[in-house]
Short mmCIF file of C-alpha atoms in Angstrom, two decimals:
data_model
loop_
_atom_site.label_atom_id
_atom_site.label_comp_id
_atom_site.label_asym_id
_atom_site.label_seq_id
_atom_site.Cartn_x
_atom_site.Cartn_y
_atom_site.Cartn_z
CA UNK A 1 118.76 54.30 92.27
CA UNK A 2 115.26 53.58 90.90
CA UNK A 3 116.23 55.02 87.50
CA UNK A 4 119.22 52.72 87.22
CA UNK A 5 117.23 49.65 88.29
CA UNK A 6 114.47 50.59 85.85
CA UNK A 7 117.05 50.87 83.07
CA UNK A 8 118.50 47.46 84.01
CA UNK A 9 115.08 45.81 84.07
CA UNK A 10 114.25 47.40 80.72
CA UNK A 11 117.43 45.89 79.29
CA UNK A 12 116.50 42.44 80.59
CA UNK A 13 113.02 42.78 79.05
CA UNK A 14 114.62 43.85 75.74
CA UNK A 15 116.89 40.83 75.93
CA UNK A 16 113.87 38.55 76.41
CA UNK A 17 112.12 40.25 73.48
CA UNK A 18 115.22 39.73 71.32
CA UNK A 19 114.44 36.02 71.32
CA UNK A 20 111.28 36.85 69.39
CA UNK A 21 112.23 39.99 67.47
CA UNK A 22 115.94 39.51 66.70
CA UNK A 23 116.95 41.41 63.59
CA UNK A 24 114.37 44.15 64.15
CA UNK A 25 116.82 47.02 64.66
CA UNK A 26 119.04 45.99 61.73
CA UNK A 27 116.16 46.80 59.34
CA UNK A 28 115.40 50.21 60.86
CA UNK A 29 118.27 51.92 59.06
CA UNK A 30 117.73 49.85 55.88
CA UNK A 31 120.80 50.53 53.75
CA UNK A 32 121.80 53.84 55.36
CA UNK A 33 124.67 52.41 57.39
CA UNK A 34 125.59 49.45 55.16
CA UNK A 35 128.48 47.62 56.77
CA UNK A 36 129.27 50.38 59.28
CA UNK A 37 127.49 48.99 62.32
CA UNK A 38 126.85 45.40 61.27
CA UNK A 39 125.77 43.51 64.36
CA UNK A 40 126.22 46.47 66.71
CA UNK A 41 122.56 47.45 66.35
CA UNK A 42 121.24 43.97 66.98
CA UNK A 43 118.65 43.77 69.72
CA UNK A 44 120.76 41.49 71.97
CA UNK A 45 123.70 43.95 71.85
CA UNK A 46 121.49 46.96 72.61
CA UNK A 47 119.71 45.05 75.39
CA UNK A 48 123.00 43.97 76.95
CA UNK A 49 124.25 47.56 76.88
CA UNK A 50 121.06 48.96 78.43
CA UNK A 51 120.82 46.26 81.12
CA UNK A 52 124.44 46.52 82.19
CA UNK A 53 124.35 50.32 82.12
CA UNK A 54 121.40 50.26 84.54
CA UNK A 55 122.65 47.55 86.85
CA UNK A 56 126.26 48.84 86.78
CA UNK A 57 125.05 52.33 87.69
CA UNK A 58 122.87 50.93 90.48
CA UNK A 59 125.82 48.97 91.91
CA UNK A 60 128.12 52.02 91.77
CA UNK A 61 125.47 54.26 93.36
CA UNK A 62 124.39 51.72 95.98
CA UNK A 63 127.96 50.97 97.05
CA UNK A 64 128.51 54.68 97.67
CA UNK A 65 131.50 54.86 95.32
CA UNK A 66 130.17 57.94 93.55
CA UNK A 67 127.19 60.21 92.99
CA UNK A 68 124.55 59.93 90.26
CA UNK A 69 126.75 61.38 87.49
CA UNK A 70 129.67 59.07 88.31
CA UNK A 71 127.30 56.12 88.58
CA UNK A 72 125.97 56.91 85.11
CA UNK A 73 129.54 56.96 83.77
CA UNK A 74 130.44 53.71 85.51
CA UNK A 75 127.24 52.13 84.22
CA UNK A 76 127.98 53.31 80.66
CA UNK A 77 131.48 51.77 80.80
CA UNK A 78 129.99 48.50 82.07
CA UNK A 79 127.29 48.71 79.36
CA UNK A 80 129.86 49.16 76.60
CA UNK A 81 131.72 46.12 77.92
CA UNK A 82 128.55 44.02 78.01
CA UNK A 83 127.56 45.19 74.52
CA UNK A 84 131.01 44.33 73.16
CA UNK A 85 130.91 40.84 74.75
CA UNK A 86 127.41 40.23 73.40
CA UNK A 87 128.56 41.29 69.91
CA UNK A 88 131.62 39.00 70.04
CA UNK A 89 129.66 36.01 71.34
CA UNK A 90 126.99 36.57 68.68
CA UNK A 91 129.60 36.65 65.92
CA UNK A 92 131.23 33.49 67.26
CA UNK A 93 127.90 31.68 67.29
CA UNK A 94 127.05 32.85 63.76
CA UNK A 95 130.38 31.56 62.44
CA UNK A 96 129.84 28.13 64.00
CA UNK A 97 129.10 26.06 60.92
CA UNK A 98 128.14 22.43 60.81
CA UNK A 99 129.50 19.96 58.31
CA UNK A 100 128.23 20.09 54.76
CA UNK A 101 124.76 18.60 54.45
CA UNK A 102 124.82 15.38 52.44
CA UNK A 103 123.13 15.47 49.04
CA UNK A 104 121.50 12.70 47.11
CA UNK A 105 124.33 12.84 44.55
CA UNK A 106 126.60 11.61 47.35
CA UNK A 107 124.88 8.22 47.00
CA UNK A 108 126.53 7.66 43.63
CA UNK A 109 129.12 4.91 44.02
CA UNK A 110 127.99 3.68 47.43
CA UNK A 111 127.21 0.07 48.21
CA UNK A 112 124.20 -1.34 49.96
CA UNK A 113 121.95 -4.35 50.38
CA UNK A 114 118.64 -5.24 48.80
CA UNK A 115 115.83 -5.30 51.38
CA UNK A 116 112.93 -5.87 48.97
CA UNK A 117 113.67 -8.05 45.94
CA UNK A 118 114.14 -6.15 42.67
CA UNK A 119 112.57 -7.68 39.54
CA UNK A 120 114.24 -7.11 36.16
CA UNK A 121 113.42 -3.53 35.04
CA UNK A 122 111.16 -3.16 38.09
CA UNK A 123 111.40 -1.52 41.48
CA UNK A 124 112.49 -2.90 44.83
CA UNK A 125 114.19 -1.36 47.85
CA UNK A 126 117.78 -1.08 48.98
CA UNK A 127 119.36 0.00 52.26
CA UNK A 128 122.26 2.41 51.78
CA UNK A 129 124.38 4.49 54.14
CA UNK A 130 124.60 8.25 53.62
CA UNK A 131 126.86 10.17 56.02
CA UNK A 132 126.80 7.19 58.35
CA UNK A 133 123.00 7.05 58.50
CA UNK A 134 120.90 4.24 57.02
CA UNK A 135 118.77 5.32 54.07
CA UNK A 136 116.14 3.15 52.41
CA UNK A 137 115.56 3.98 48.73
CA UNK A 138 113.49 2.66 45.88
CA UNK A 139 115.79 0.87 43.47
CA UNK A 140 115.79 -0.31 39.85
CA UNK A 141 118.09 -2.79 38.21
CA UNK A 142 118.44 -4.26 34.74
CA UNK A 143 118.78 -7.74 36.27
CA UNK A 144 116.65 -9.32 39.00
CA UNK A 145 118.19 -9.12 42.47
CA UNK A 146 117.18 -11.20 45.49
CA UNK A 147 116.77 -9.91 49.01
CA UNK A 148 120.16 -9.60 50.76
CA UNK A 149 122.17 -9.14 47.56
CA UNK A 150 124.98 -6.59 47.74
CA UNK A 151 124.59 -3.79 45.20
CA UNK A 152 126.43 -0.75 43.89
CA UNK A 153 124.67 2.55 43.07
CA UNK A 154 125.16 3.50 39.42
CA UNK A 155 122.80 6.48 39.16
CA UNK A 156 120.52 8.65 41.30
CA UNK A 157 117.57 9.70 39.10
CA UNK A 158 115.58 11.23 41.99
CA UNK A 159 116.07 11.98 45.65
CA UNK A 160 114.29 8.79 46.66
CA UNK A 161 115.31 6.30 43.97
CA UNK A 162 118.53 4.82 42.68
CA UNK A 163 119.69 2.58 39.85
CA UNK A 164 121.84 -0.29 41.10
CA UNK A 165 123.88 -3.18 39.78
CA UNK A 166 125.00 -6.32 41.61
CA UNK A 167 128.47 -6.43 43.15
CA UNK A 168 130.56 -9.17 41.55
CA UNK A 169 133.04 -10.90 43.87
#
């Protein structure tokens, strides 16, 4: 029983270490098994297998269902199941993608308001909305614009500045 519990505890320790060293085992076989065992040799999968093999064997042995050899077999079956579930959950989490990150080019054509007056051919500030979030940018205009004027973005020369023109209504 002590061997099975030791194996289970070792698996739990490996699982805790996988938070720090994830990806360690994938690099061990560097290129030898390209694509064959992708994800199956990840530290969380190996740790799940080892932990469940130990604890499953301890449960089978402690319940009196079988002897040590049968407990090892039952633990291995439970370990394979835990490893498979860990692999599937890991793949599902890795495929979970967020929406596309907004880029500064997405500002082109948006409207906003002047928050710091813009002198002719000088800089002021405008408040724009990018992906629903307010964004304050330095702004240039060929004509002077007063605070509160509605503007339209014509160009985005840098990530923090825009060229605007007044909105005519």
